[in-house]
mmCIF file with all atom_site columns, N, CA and C in Angstrom:
data_model
loop_
_atom_site.group_PDB
_atom_site.id
_atom_site.type_symbol
_atom_site.label_atom_id
_atom_site.label_alt_id
_atom_site.label_comp_id
_atom_site.label_asym_id
_atom_site.label_entity_id
_atom_site.label_seq_id
_atom_site.pdbx_PDB_ins_code
_atom_site.Cartn_x
_atom_site.Cartn_y
_atom_site.Cartn_z
_atom_site.occupancy
_atom_site.B_iso_or_equiv
_atom_site.pdbx_formal_charge
_atom_site.auth_seq_id
_atom_site.auth_comp_id
_atom_site.auth_asym_id
_atom_site.auth_atom_id
_atom_site.pdbx_PDB_model_num
ATOM 1   N N  . GLN A 1 1  ? 1.049   -1.339 0.112  1.00 0.00 ? 67  GLN A N  1
ATOM 2   C CA . GLN A 1 1  ? 0.029   -0.212 0.101  1.00 0.00 ? 67  GLN A CA 1
ATOM 3   C C  . GLN A 1 1  ? 0.680   1.509  0.928  1.00 0.00 ? 67  GLN A C  1
ATOM 4   N N  . GLN A 1 2  ? 0.483   2.511  -0.525 1.00 0.00 ? 68  GLN A N  1
ATOM 5   C CA . GLN A 1 2  ? 1.183   3.540  -0.423 1.00 0.00 ? 68  GLN A CA 1
ATOM 6   C C  . GLN A 1 2  ? 1.087   3.879  0.869  1.00 0.00 ? 68  GLN A C  1
ATOM 7   N N  . ALA A 1 3  ? 1.685   4.820  1.102  1.00 0.00 ? 69  ALA A N  1
ATOM 8   C CA . ALA A 1 3  ? 1.708   6.227  2.357  1.00 0.00 ? 69  ALA A CA 1
ATOM 9   C C  . ALA A 1 3  ? 0.204   6.067  2.663  1.00 0.00 ? 69  ALA A C  1
ATOM 10  N N  . THR A 1 4  ? 0.138   7.001  1.404  1.00 0.00 ? 70  THR A N  1
ATOM 11  C CA . THR A 1 4  ? -1.013  7.778  2.090  1.00 0.00 ? 70  THR A CA 1
ATOM 12  C C  . THR A 1 4  ? -2.218  7.245  1.986  1.00 0.00 ? 70  THR A C  1
ATOM 13  N N  . GLU A 1 5  ? -2.289  6.204  1.460  1.00 0.00 ? 71  GLU A N  1
ATOM 14  C CA . GLU A 1 5  ? -3.705  5.359  1.539  1.00 0.00 ? 71  GLU A CA 1
ATOM 15  C C  . GLU A 1 5  ? -3.644  4.630  2.953  1.00 0.00 ? 71  GLU A C  1
ATOM 16  N N  . VAL A 1 6  ? -2.308  4.082  3.373  1.00 0.00 ? 72  VAL A N  1
ATOM 17  C CA . VAL A 1 6  ? -2.813  3.389  4.913  1.00 0.00 ? 72  VAL A CA 1
ATOM 18  C C  . VAL A 1 6  ? -2.778  5.066  6.319  1.00 0.00 ? 72  VAL A C  1
ATOM 19  N N  . VAL A 1 7  ? -2.606  6.178  6.157  1.00 0.00 ? 73  VAL A N  1
ATOM 20  C CA . VAL A 1 7  ? -3.141  6.976  6.704  1.00 0.00 ? 73  VAL A CA 1
ATOM 21  C C  . VAL A 1 7  ? -4.494  7.680  6.265  1.00 0.00 ? 73  VAL A C  1
ATOM 22  N N  . THR A 1 8  ? -4.571  7.497  5.415  1.00 0.00 ? 74  THR A N  1
ATOM 23  C CA . THR A 1 8  ? -6.502  7.783  4.987  1.00 0.00 ? 74  THR A CA 1
ATOM 24  C C  . THR A 1 8  ? -7.716  6.711  5.468  1.00 0.00 ? 74  THR A C  1
ATOM 25  N N  . ILE A 1 9  ? -7.248  4.928  5.184  1.00 0.00 ? 75  ILE A N  1
ATOM 26  C CA . ILE A 1 9  ? -7.526  3.948  6.157  1.00 0.00 ? 75  ILE A CA 1
ATOM 27  C C  . ILE A 1 9  ? -7.942  4.294  7.730  1.00 0.00 ? 75  ILE A C  1
ATOM 28  N N  . HIS A 1 10 ? -6.578  4.560  7.804  1.00 0.00 ? 76  HIS A N  1
ATOM 29  C CA . HIS A 1 10 ? -6.288  4.572  9.578  1.00 0.00 ? 76  HIS A CA 1
ATOM 30  C C  . HIS A 1 10 ? -7.562  6.004  9.761  1.00 0.00 ? 76  HIS A C  1
ATOM 31  N N  . LEU A 1 11 ? -8.157  7.078  8.556  1.00 0.00 ? 77  LEU A N  1
ATOM 32  C CA . LEU A 1 11 ? -8.585  8.050  9.046  1.00 0.00 ? 77  LEU A CA 1
ATOM 33  C C  . LEU A 1 11 ? -10.142 7.728  8.765  1.00 0.00 ? 77  LEU A C  1
ATOM 34  N N  . LEU A 1 12 ? -10.061 7.420  8.345  1.00 0.00 ? 78  LEU A N  1
ATOM 35  C CA . LEU A 1 12 ? -11.422 6.068  7.942  1.00 0.00 ? 78  LEU A CA 1
ATOM 36  C C  . LEU A 1 12 ? -12.140 5.796  9.381  1.00 0.00 ? 78  LEU A C  1
ATOM 37  N N  . LYS A 1 13 ? -11.144 4.718  10.398 1.00 0.00 ? 79  LYS A N  1
ATOM 38  C CA . LYS A 1 13 ? -11.443 4.634  11.324 1.00 0.00 ? 79  LYS A CA 1
ATOM 39  C C  . LYS A 1 13 ? -11.460 5.074  12.429 1.00 0.00 ? 79  LYS A C  1
ATOM 40  N N  . GLN A 1 14 ? -10.386 6.091  12.813 1.00 0.00 ? 80  GLN A N  1
ATOM 41  C CA . GLN A 1 14 ? -10.777 7.129  13.916 1.00 0.00 ? 80  GLN A CA 1
ATOM 42  C C  . GLN A 1 14 ? -10.737 8.455  13.233 1.00 0.00 ? 80  GLN A C  1
ATOM 43  N N  . THR A 1 15 ? -11.034 9.574  13.589 1.00 0.00 ? 81  THR A N  1
ATOM 44  C CA . THR A 1 15 ? -10.731 10.866 13.761 1.00 0.00 ? 81  THR A CA 1
ATOM 45  C C  . THR A 1 15 ? -8.968  11.339 14.049 1.00 0.00 ? 81  THR A C  1
ATOM 46  N N  . SER A 1 16 ? -8.498  10.271 14.692 1.00 0.00 ? 82  SER A N  1
ATOM 47  C CA . SER A 1 16 ? -6.936  10.996 14.651 1.00 0.00 ? 82  SER A CA 1
ATOM 48  C C  . SER A 1 16 ? -5.982  9.476  15.185 1.00 0.00 ? 82  SER A C  1
ATOM 49  N N  . PHE A 1 17 ? -4.879  10.087 15.575 1.00 0.00 ? 83  PHE A N  1
ATOM 50  C CA . PHE A 1 17 ? -4.178  8.813  15.461 1.00 0.00 ? 83  PHE A CA 1
ATOM 51  C C  . PHE A 1 17 ? -2.279  9.005  15.663 1.00 0.00 ? 83  PHE A C  1
ATOM 52  N N  . ASN A 1 18 ? -2.123  7.686  16.331 1.00 0.00 ? 84  ASN A N  1
ATOM 53  C CA . ASN A 1 18 ? -0.545  8.374  16.593 1.00 0.00 ? 84  ASN A CA 1
ATOM 54  C C  . ASN A 1 18 ? 0.298   7.865  15.459 1.00 0.00 ? 84  ASN A C  1
ATOM 55  N N  . PHE A 1 19 ? 1.278   8.663  14.675 1.00 0.00 ? 85  PHE A N  1
ATOM 56  C CA . PHE A 1 19 ? 2.175   8.877  13.865 1.00 0.00 ? 85  PHE A CA 1
ATOM 57  C C  . PHE A 1 19 ? 2.984   7.147  13.831 1.00 0.00 ? 85  PHE A C  1
ATOM 58  N N  . PHE A 1 20 ? 3.620   6.559  14.867 1.00 0.00 ? 86  PHE A N  1
ATOM 59  C CA . PHE A 1 20 ? 3.929   5.201  15.259 1.00 0.00 ? 86  PHE A CA 1
ATOM 60  C C  . PHE A 1 20 ? 3.367   4.198  14.907 1.00 0.00 ? 86  PHE A C  1
ATOM 61  N N  . SER A 1 21 ? 2.080   4.346  15.157 1.00 0.00 ? 87  SER A N  1
ATOM 62  C CA . SER A 1 21 ? 1.832   3.377  15.638 1.00 0.00 ? 87  SER A CA 1
ATOM 63  C C  . SER A 1 21 ? 0.842   2.356  13.275 1.00 0.00 ? 87  SER A C  1
ATOM 64  N N  . ILE A 1 22 ? 1.655   3.088  12.994 1.00 0.00 ? 88  ILE A N  1
ATOM 65  C CA . ILE A 1 22 ? 1.245   2.646  11.557 1.00 0.00 ? 88  ILE A CA 1
ATOM 66  C C  . ILE A 1 22 ? 1.809   2.088  11.153 1.00 0.00 ? 88  ILE A C  1
ATOM 67  N N  . LEU A 1 23 ? 3.329   1.522  11.805 1.00 0.00 ? 89  LEU A N  1
ATOM 68  C CA . LEU A 1 23 ? 4.904   1.602  11.327 1.00 0.00 ? 89  LEU A CA 1
ATOM 69  C C  . LEU A 1 23 ? 5.326   0.574  12.057 1.00 0.00 ? 89  LEU A C  1
ATOM 70  N N  . ASN A 1 24 ? 5.998   -0.685 12.328 1.00 0.00 ? 90  ASN A N  1
ATOM 71  C CA . ASN A 1 24 ? 6.429   -1.000 13.016 1.00 0.00 ? 90  ASN A CA 1
ATOM 72  C C  . ASN A 1 24 ? 7.911   -1.764 12.643 1.00 0.00 ? 90  ASN A C  1
ATOM 73  N N  . PHE A 1 25 ? 8.606   -2.279 13.547 1.00 0.00 ? 91  PHE A N  1
ATOM 74  C CA . PHE A 1 25 ? 9.957   -2.816 13.530 1.00 0.00 ? 91  PHE A CA 1
ATOM 75  C C  . PHE A 1 25 ? 10.402  -3.139 12.535 1.00 0.00 ? 91  PHE A C  1
ATOM 76  N N  . GLU A 1 26 ? 9.750   -3.744 11.388 1.00 0.00 ? 92  GLU A N  1
ATOM 77  C CA . GLU A 1 26 ? 10.814  -4.689 10.848 1.00 0.00 ? 92  GLU A CA 1
ATOM 78  C C  . GLU A 1 26 ? 10.237  -3.736 9.299  1.00 0.00 ? 92  GLU A C  1
ATOM 79  N N  . ASP A 1 27 ? 9.849   -2.228 9.429  1.00 0.00 ? 93  ASP A N  1
ATOM 80  C CA . ASP A 1 27 ? 9.790   -1.661 8.208  1.00 0.00 ? 93  ASP A CA 1
ATOM 81  C C  . ASP A 1 27 ? 11.465  -0.927 8.300  1.00 0.00 ? 93  ASP A C  1
ATOM 82  N N  . SER A 1 28 ? 11.217  -0.712 6.792  1.00 0.00 ? 94  SER A N  1
ATOM 83  C CA . SER A 1 28 ? 12.916  -0.661 6.801  1.00 0.00 ? 94  SER A CA 1
ATOM 84  C C  . SER A 1 28 ? 13.009  1.379  6.725  1.00 0.00 ? 94  SER A C  1
ATOM 85  N N  . VAL A 1 29 ? 14.042  2.272  6.938  1.00 0.00 ? 95  VAL A N  1
ATOM 86  C CA . VAL A 1 29 ? 14.060  3.175  7.058  1.00 0.00 ? 95  VAL A CA 1
ATOM 87  C C  . VAL A 1 29 ? 13.348  4.648  5.660  1.00 0.00 ? 95  VAL A C  1
ATOM 88  N N  . SER A 1 30 ? 13.408  3.569  4.737  1.00 0.00 ? 96  SER A N  1
ATOM 89  C CA . SER A 1 30 ? 13.221  4.260  3.198  1.00 0.00 ? 96  SER A CA 1
ATOM 90  C C  . SER A 1 30 ? 11.095  4.342  3.696  1.00 0.00 ? 96  SER A C  1
ATOM 91  N N  . THR A 1 31 ? 11.205  2.843  4.652  1.00 0.00 ? 97  THR A N  1
ATOM 92  C CA . THR A 1 31 ? 9.121   3.313  4.492  1.00 0.00 ? 97  THR A CA 1
ATOM 93  C C  . THR A 1 31 ? 8.903   4.451  5.150  1.00 0.00 ? 97  THR A C  1
ATOM 94  N N  . VAL A 1 32 ? 9.992   4.245  6.501  1.00 0.00 ? 98  VAL A N  1
ATOM 95  C CA . VAL A 1 32 ? 9.541   5.271  7.466  1.00 0.00 ? 98  VAL A CA 1
ATOM 96  C C  . VAL A 1 32 ? 9.795   7.091  6.515  1.00 0.00 ? 98  VAL A C  1
ATOM 97  N N  . VAL A 1 33 ? 10.663  6.825  5.889  1.00 0.00 ? 99  VAL A N  1
ATOM 98  C CA . VAL A 1 33 ? 10.671  8.056  5.651  1.00 0.00 ? 99  VAL A CA 1
ATOM 99  C C  . VAL A 1 33 ? 9.753   8.762  5.023  1.00 0.00 ? 99  VAL A C  1
ATOM 100 N N  . THR A 1 34 ? 8.994   7.524  3.735  1.00 0.00 ? 100 THR A N  1
ATOM 101 C CA . THR A 1 34 ? 8.255   7.690  2.768  1.00 0.00 ? 100 THR A CA 1
ATOM 102 C C  . THR A 1 34 ? 7.062   7.952  3.406  1.00 0.00 ? 100 THR A C  1
ATOM 103 N N  . HIS A 1 35 ? 6.332   6.996  4.527  1.00 0.00 ? 101 HIS A N  1
ATOM 104 C CA . HIS A 1 35 ? 5.414   7.986  5.530  1.00 0.00 ? 101 HIS A CA 1
ATOM 105 C C  . HIS A 1 35 ? 5.316   8.502  5.797  1.00 0.00 ? 101 HIS A C  1
ATOM 106 N N  . PHE A 1 36 ? 6.089   9.664  6.137  1.00 0.00 ? 102 PHE A N  1
ATOM 107 C CA . PHE A 1 36 ? 6.262   11.148 7.168  1.00 0.00 ? 102 PHE A CA 1
ATOM 108 C C  . PHE A 1 36 ? 6.590   12.083 5.613  1.00 0.00 ? 102 PHE A C  1
ATOM 109 N N  . LEU A 1 37 ? 7.070   12.181 4.845  1.00 0.00 ? 103 LEU A N  1
ATOM 110 C CA . LEU A 1 37 ? 7.254   12.061 3.825  1.00 0.00 ? 103 LEU A CA 1
ATOM 111 C C  . LEU A 1 37 ? 5.773   12.905 3.334  1.00 0.00 ? 103 LEU A C  1
ATOM 112 N N  . ALA A 1 38 ? 4.768   11.739 3.900  1.00 0.00 ? 104 ALA A N  1
ATOM 113 C CA . ALA A 1 38 ? 3.526   11.506 2.904  1.00 0.00 ? 104 ALA A CA 1
ATOM 114 C C  . ALA A 1 38 ? 3.084   12.441 3.630  1.00 0.00 ? 104 ALA A C  1
ATOM 115 N N  . ILE A 1 39 ? 2.780   12.530 5.273  1.00 0.00 ? 105 ILE A N  1
ATOM 116 C CA . ILE A 1 39 ? 1.663   12.895 6.093  1.00 0.00 ? 105 ILE A CA 1
ATOM 117 C C  . ILE A 1 39 ? 2.145   14.344 5.356  1.00 0.00 ? 105 ILE A C  1
ATOM 118 N N  . LEU A 1 40 ? 3.364   14.800 5.774  1.00 0.00 ? 106 LEU A N  1
ATOM 119 C CA . LEU A 1 40 ? 3.968   16.020 5.367  1.00 0.00 ? 106 LEU A CA 1
ATOM 120 C C  . LEU A 1 40 ? 3.130   16.597 3.641  1.00 0.00 ? 106 LEU A C  1
ATOM 121 N N  . GLU A 1 41 ? 2.914   15.885 2.788  1.00 0.00 ? 107 GLU A N  1
ATOM 122 C CA . GLU A 1 41 ? 2.560   16.583 1.798  1.00 0.00 ? 107 GLU A CA 1
ATOM 123 C C  . GLU A 1 41 ? 1.441   16.807 1.987  1.00 0.00 ? 107 GLU A C  1
ATOM 124 N N  . MET A 1 42 ? 0.875   15.935 3.009  1.00 0.00 ? 108 MET A N  1
ATOM 125 C CA . MET A 1 42 ? -1.660  15.323 3.250  1.00 0.00 ? 108 MET A CA 1
ATOM 126 C C  . MET A 1 42 ? -1.594  17.228 4.154  1.00 0.00 ? 108 MET A C  1
ATOM 127 N N  . SER A 1 43 ? -0.715  16.966 5.177  1.00 0.00 ? 109 SER A N  1
ATOM 128 C CA . SER A 1 43 ? -0.508  18.497 5.604  1.00 0.00 ? 109 SER A CA 1
ATOM 129 C C  . SER A 1 43 ? -0.572  19.319 4.656  1.00 0.00 ? 109 SER A C  1
ATOM 130 N N  . LYS A 1 44 ? 0.056   19.505 3.897  1.00 0.00 ? 110 LYS A N  1
ATOM 131 C CA . LYS A 1 44 ? 0.020   21.049 2.870  1.00 0.00 ? 110 LYS A CA 1
ATOM 132 C C  . LYS A 1 44 ? -0.598  20.959 2.077  1.00 0.00 ? 110 LYS A C  1
ATOM 133 N N  . SER A 1 45 ? -1.967  20.226 1.964  1.00 0.00 ? 111 SER A N  1
ATOM 134 C CA . SER A 1 45 ? -3.031  20.064 1.093  1.00 0.00 ? 111 SER A CA 1
ATOM 135 C C  . SER A 1 45 ? -3.935  20.567 2.013  1.00 0.00 ? 111 SER A C  1
ATOM 136 N N  . GLY A 1 46 ? -4.190  20.051 3.514  1.00 0.00 ? 112 GLY A N  1
ATOM 137 C CA . GLY A 1 46 ? -4.774  20.624 4.484  1.00 0.00 ? 112 GLY A CA 1
ATOM 138 C C  . GLY A 1 46 ? -6.160  18.983 4.868  1.00 0.00 ? 112 GLY A C  1
ATOM 139 N N  . LEU A 1 47 ? -5.153  18.347 4.365  1.00 0.00 ? 113 LEU A N  1
ATOM 140 C CA . LEU A 1 47 ? -6.034  16.773 4.063  1.00 0.00 ? 113 LEU A CA 1
ATOM 141 C C  . LEU A 1 47 ? -5.853  16.269 5.963  1.00 0.00 ? 113 LEU A C  1
ATOM 142 N N  . ILE A 1 48 ? -5.050  16.360 6.341  1.00 0.00 ? 114 ILE A N  1
ATOM 143 C CA . ILE A 1 48 ? -4.563  16.217 8.113  1.00 0.00 ? 114 ILE A CA 1
ATOM 144 C C  . ILE A 1 48 ? -3.277  17.413 8.220  1.00 0.00 ? 114 ILE A C  1
ATOM 145 N N  . ASN A 1 49 ? -3.912  16.901 10.063 1.00 0.00 ? 115 ASN A N  1
ATOM 146 C CA . ASN A 1 49 ? -3.127  18.176 10.981 1.00 0.00 ? 115 ASN A CA 1
ATOM 147 C C  . ASN A 1 49 ? -2.386  17.597 11.450 1.00 0.00 ? 115 ASN A C  1
ATOM 148 N N  . ILE A 1 50 ? -0.921  17.787 12.179 1.00 0.00 ? 116 ILE A N  1
ATOM 149 C CA . ILE A 1 50 ? 0.017   17.159 12.574 1.00 0.00 ? 116 ILE A CA 1
ATOM 150 C C  . ILE A 1 50 ? 0.744   17.672 13.584 1.00 0.00 ? 116 ILE A C  1
ATOM 151 N N  . GLU A 1 51 ? 0.012   17.239 14.580 1.00 0.00 ? 117 GLU A N  1
ATOM 152 C CA . GLU A 1 51 ? 0.584   17.713 16.387 1.00 0.00 ? 117 GLU A CA 1
ATOM 153 C C  . GLU A 1 51 ? 1.672   17.456 16.921 1.00 0.00 ? 117 GLU A C  1
ATOM 154 N N  . GLN A 1 52 ? 2.158   17.968 17.776 1.00 0.00 ? 118 GLN A N  1
ATOM 155 C CA . GLN A 1 52 ? 3.892   17.418 18.445 1.00 0.00 ? 118 GLN A CA 1
ATOM 156 C C  . GLN A 1 52 ? 4.292   18.605 19.924 1.00 0.00 ? 118 GLN A C  1
ATOM 157 N N  . THR A 1 53 ? 3.508   17.972 20.780 1.00 0.00 ? 119 THR A N  1
ATOM 158 C CA . THR A 1 53 ? 3.329   18.291 22.209 1.00 0.00 ? 119 THR A CA 1
ATOM 159 C C  . THR A 1 53 ? 5.287   18.955 22.027 1.00 0.00 ? 119 THR A C  1
ATOM 160 N N  . ASN A 1 54 ? 6.056   18.375 22.286 1.00 0.00 ? 120 ASN A N  1
ATOM 161 C CA . ASN A 1 54 ? 7.335   19.018 22.569 1.00 0.00 ? 120 ASN A CA 1
ATOM 162 C C  . ASN A 1 54 ? 7.943   17.460 21.430 1.00 0.00 ? 120 ASN A C  1
ATOM 163 N N  . ASN A 1 55 ? 9.054   17.602 21.637 1.00 0.00 ? 121 ASN A N  1
ATOM 164 C CA . ASN A 1 55 ? 10.274  17.693 20.195 1.00 0.00 ? 121 ASN A CA 1
ATOM 165 C C  . ASN A 1 55 ? 10.189  16.361 21.249 1.00 0.00 ? 121 ASN A C  1
ATOM 166 N N  . PHE A 1 56 ? 10.760  15.406 20.289 1.00 0.00 ? 122 PHE A N  1
ATOM 167 C CA . PHE A 1 56 ? 10.809  13.827 20.068 1.00 0.00 ? 122 PHE A CA 1
ATOM 168 C C  . PHE A 1 56 ? 9.440   12.739 21.213 1.00 0.00 ? 122 PHE A C  1
ATOM 169 N N  . GLU A 1 57 ? 8.748   13.768 20.902 1.00 0.00 ? 123 GLU A N  1
ATOM 170 C CA . GLU A 1 57 ? 7.214   13.322 21.254 1.00 0.00 ? 123 GLU A CA 1
ATOM 171 C C  . GLU A 1 57 ? 6.929   12.644 20.323 1.00 0.00 ? 123 GLU A C  1
ATOM 172 N N  . ASP A 1 58 ? 5.783   11.519 20.768 1.00 0.00 ? 124 ASP A N  1
ATOM 173 C CA . ASP A 1 58 ? 4.789   11.306 19.417 1.00 0.00 ? 124 ASP A CA 1
ATOM 174 C C  . ASP A 1 58 ? 4.031   12.576 18.466 1.00 0.00 ? 124 ASP A C  1
ATOM 175 N N  . ILE A 1 59 ? 3.863   11.620 17.184 1.00 0.00 ? 125 ILE A N  1
ATOM 176 C CA . ILE A 1 59 ? 3.251   13.008 16.096 1.00 0.00 ? 125 ILE A CA 1
ATOM 177 C C  . ILE A 1 59 ? 2.147   12.373 16.511 1.00 0.00 ? 125 ILE A C  1
ATOM 178 N N  . ASN A 1 60 ? 1.060   13.037 16.333 1.00 0.00 ? 126 ASN A N  1
ATOM 179 C CA . ASN A 1 60 ? -0.730  13.081 16.072 1.00 0.00 ? 126 ASN A CA 1
ATOM 180 C C  . ASN A 1 60 ? -1.328  13.146 14.787 1.00 0.00 ? 126 ASN A C  1
ATOM 181 N N  . ILE A 1 61 ? -1.829  12.965 13.884 1.00 0.00 ? 127 ILE A N  1
ATOM 182 C CA . ILE A 1 61 ? -2.130  12.939 12.611 1.00 0.00 ? 127 ILE A CA 1
ATOM 183 C C  . ILE A 1 61 ? -3.686  13.076 13.276 1.00 0.00 ? 127 ILE A C  1
ATOM 184 N N  . ILE A 1 62 ? -4.691  14.383 12.426 1.00 0.00 ? 128 ILE A N  1
ATOM 185 C CA . ILE A 1 62 ? -5.345  14.036 13.079 1.00 0.00 ? 128 ILE A CA 1
ATOM 186 C C  . ILE A 1 62 ? -6.134  14.683 11.384 1.00 0.00 ? 128 ILE A C  1
ATOM 187 N N  . ARG A 1 63 ? -7.791  14.644 11.323 1.00 0.00 ? 129 ARG A N  1
ATOM 188 C CA . ARG A 1 63 ? -8.353  14.994 10.215 1.00 0.00 ? 129 ARG A CA 1
ATOM 189 C C  . ARG A 1 63 ? -7.923  16.943 9.915  1.00 0.00 ? 129 ARG A C  1
ATOM 190 N N  . GLY A 1 64 ? -7.842  16.711 8.517  1.00 0.00 ? 130 GLY A N  1
ATOM 191 C CA . GLY A 1 64 ? -7.893  18.376 8.366  1.00 0.00 ? 130 GLY A CA 1
ATOM 192 C C  . GLY A 1 64 ? -8.808  19.183 7.652  1.00 0.00 ? 130 GLY A C  1
ATOM 193 N N  . VAL A 1 65 ? -8.842  19.890 7.614  1.00 0.00 ? 131 VAL A N  1
ATOM 194 C CA . VAL A 1 65 ? -10.312 20.631 7.109  1.00 0.00 ? 131 VAL A CA 1
ATOM 195 C C  . VAL A 1 65 ? -10.627 20.151 5.635  1.00 0.00 ? 131 VAL A C  1
ATOM 196 N N  . ASN A 1 66 ? -9.477  19.967 4.519  1.00 0.00 ? 132 ASN A N  1
ATOM 197 C CA . ASN A 1 66 ? -9.704  19.540 3.507  1.00 0.00 ? 132 ASN A CA 1
ATOM 198 C C  . ASN A 1 66 ? -9.918  17.947 3.324  1.00 0.00 ? 132 ASN A C  1
ATOM 199 N N  . TYR A 1 67 ? -10.253 17.347 4.571  1.00 0.00 ? 133 TYR A N  1
ATOM 200 C CA . TYR A 1 67 ? -10.302 15.620 4.567  1.00 0.00 ? 133 TYR A CA 1
ATOM 201 C C  . TYR A 1 67 ? -11.566 15.656 4.101  1.00 0.00 ? 133 TYR A C  1
ATOM 202 N N  . SER A 1 68 ? -12.575 14.627 3.432  1.00 0.00 ? 134 SER A N  1
ATOM 203 C CA . SER A 1 68 ? -13.707 13.905 3.542  1.00 0.00 ? 134 SER A CA 1
ATOM 204 C C  . SER A 1 68 ? -13.710 13.140 3.263  1.00 0.00 ? 134 SER A C  1
ATOM 205 N N  . ILE A 1 69 ? -14.638 12.496 4.462  1.00 0.00 ? 135 ILE A N  1
ATOM 206 C CA . ILE A 1 69 ? -15.097 10.752 4.049  1.00 0.00 ? 135 ILE A CA 1
ATOM 207 C C  . ILE A 1 69 ? -16.356 11.064 2.566  1.00 0.00 ? 135 ILE A C  1
ATOM 208 N N  . GLY A 1 70 ? -15.531 9.852  2.192  1.00 0.00 ? 136 GLY A N  1
ATOM 209 C CA . GLY A 1 70 ? -16.371 9.435  0.872  1.00 0.00 ? 136 GLY A CA 1
ATOM 210 C C  . GLY A 1 70 ? -16.679 10.406 -0.055 1.00 0.00 ? 136 GLY A C  1
#
């Protein structure tokens, strides 16, 4: 699956989730980077919002103003 599809599928099930919940320990560095770049692009277009309280803490992904279901 493409990284944007993974994020979209998670947002269909819930309004927000943790970035690390879409990854597992077996993922390669390139997979992690690809997913991170995907959330940055989705954030840029308003599909999602990204929140992080402090440096090195969890990254939360939330439905953005341009996100639509269906």
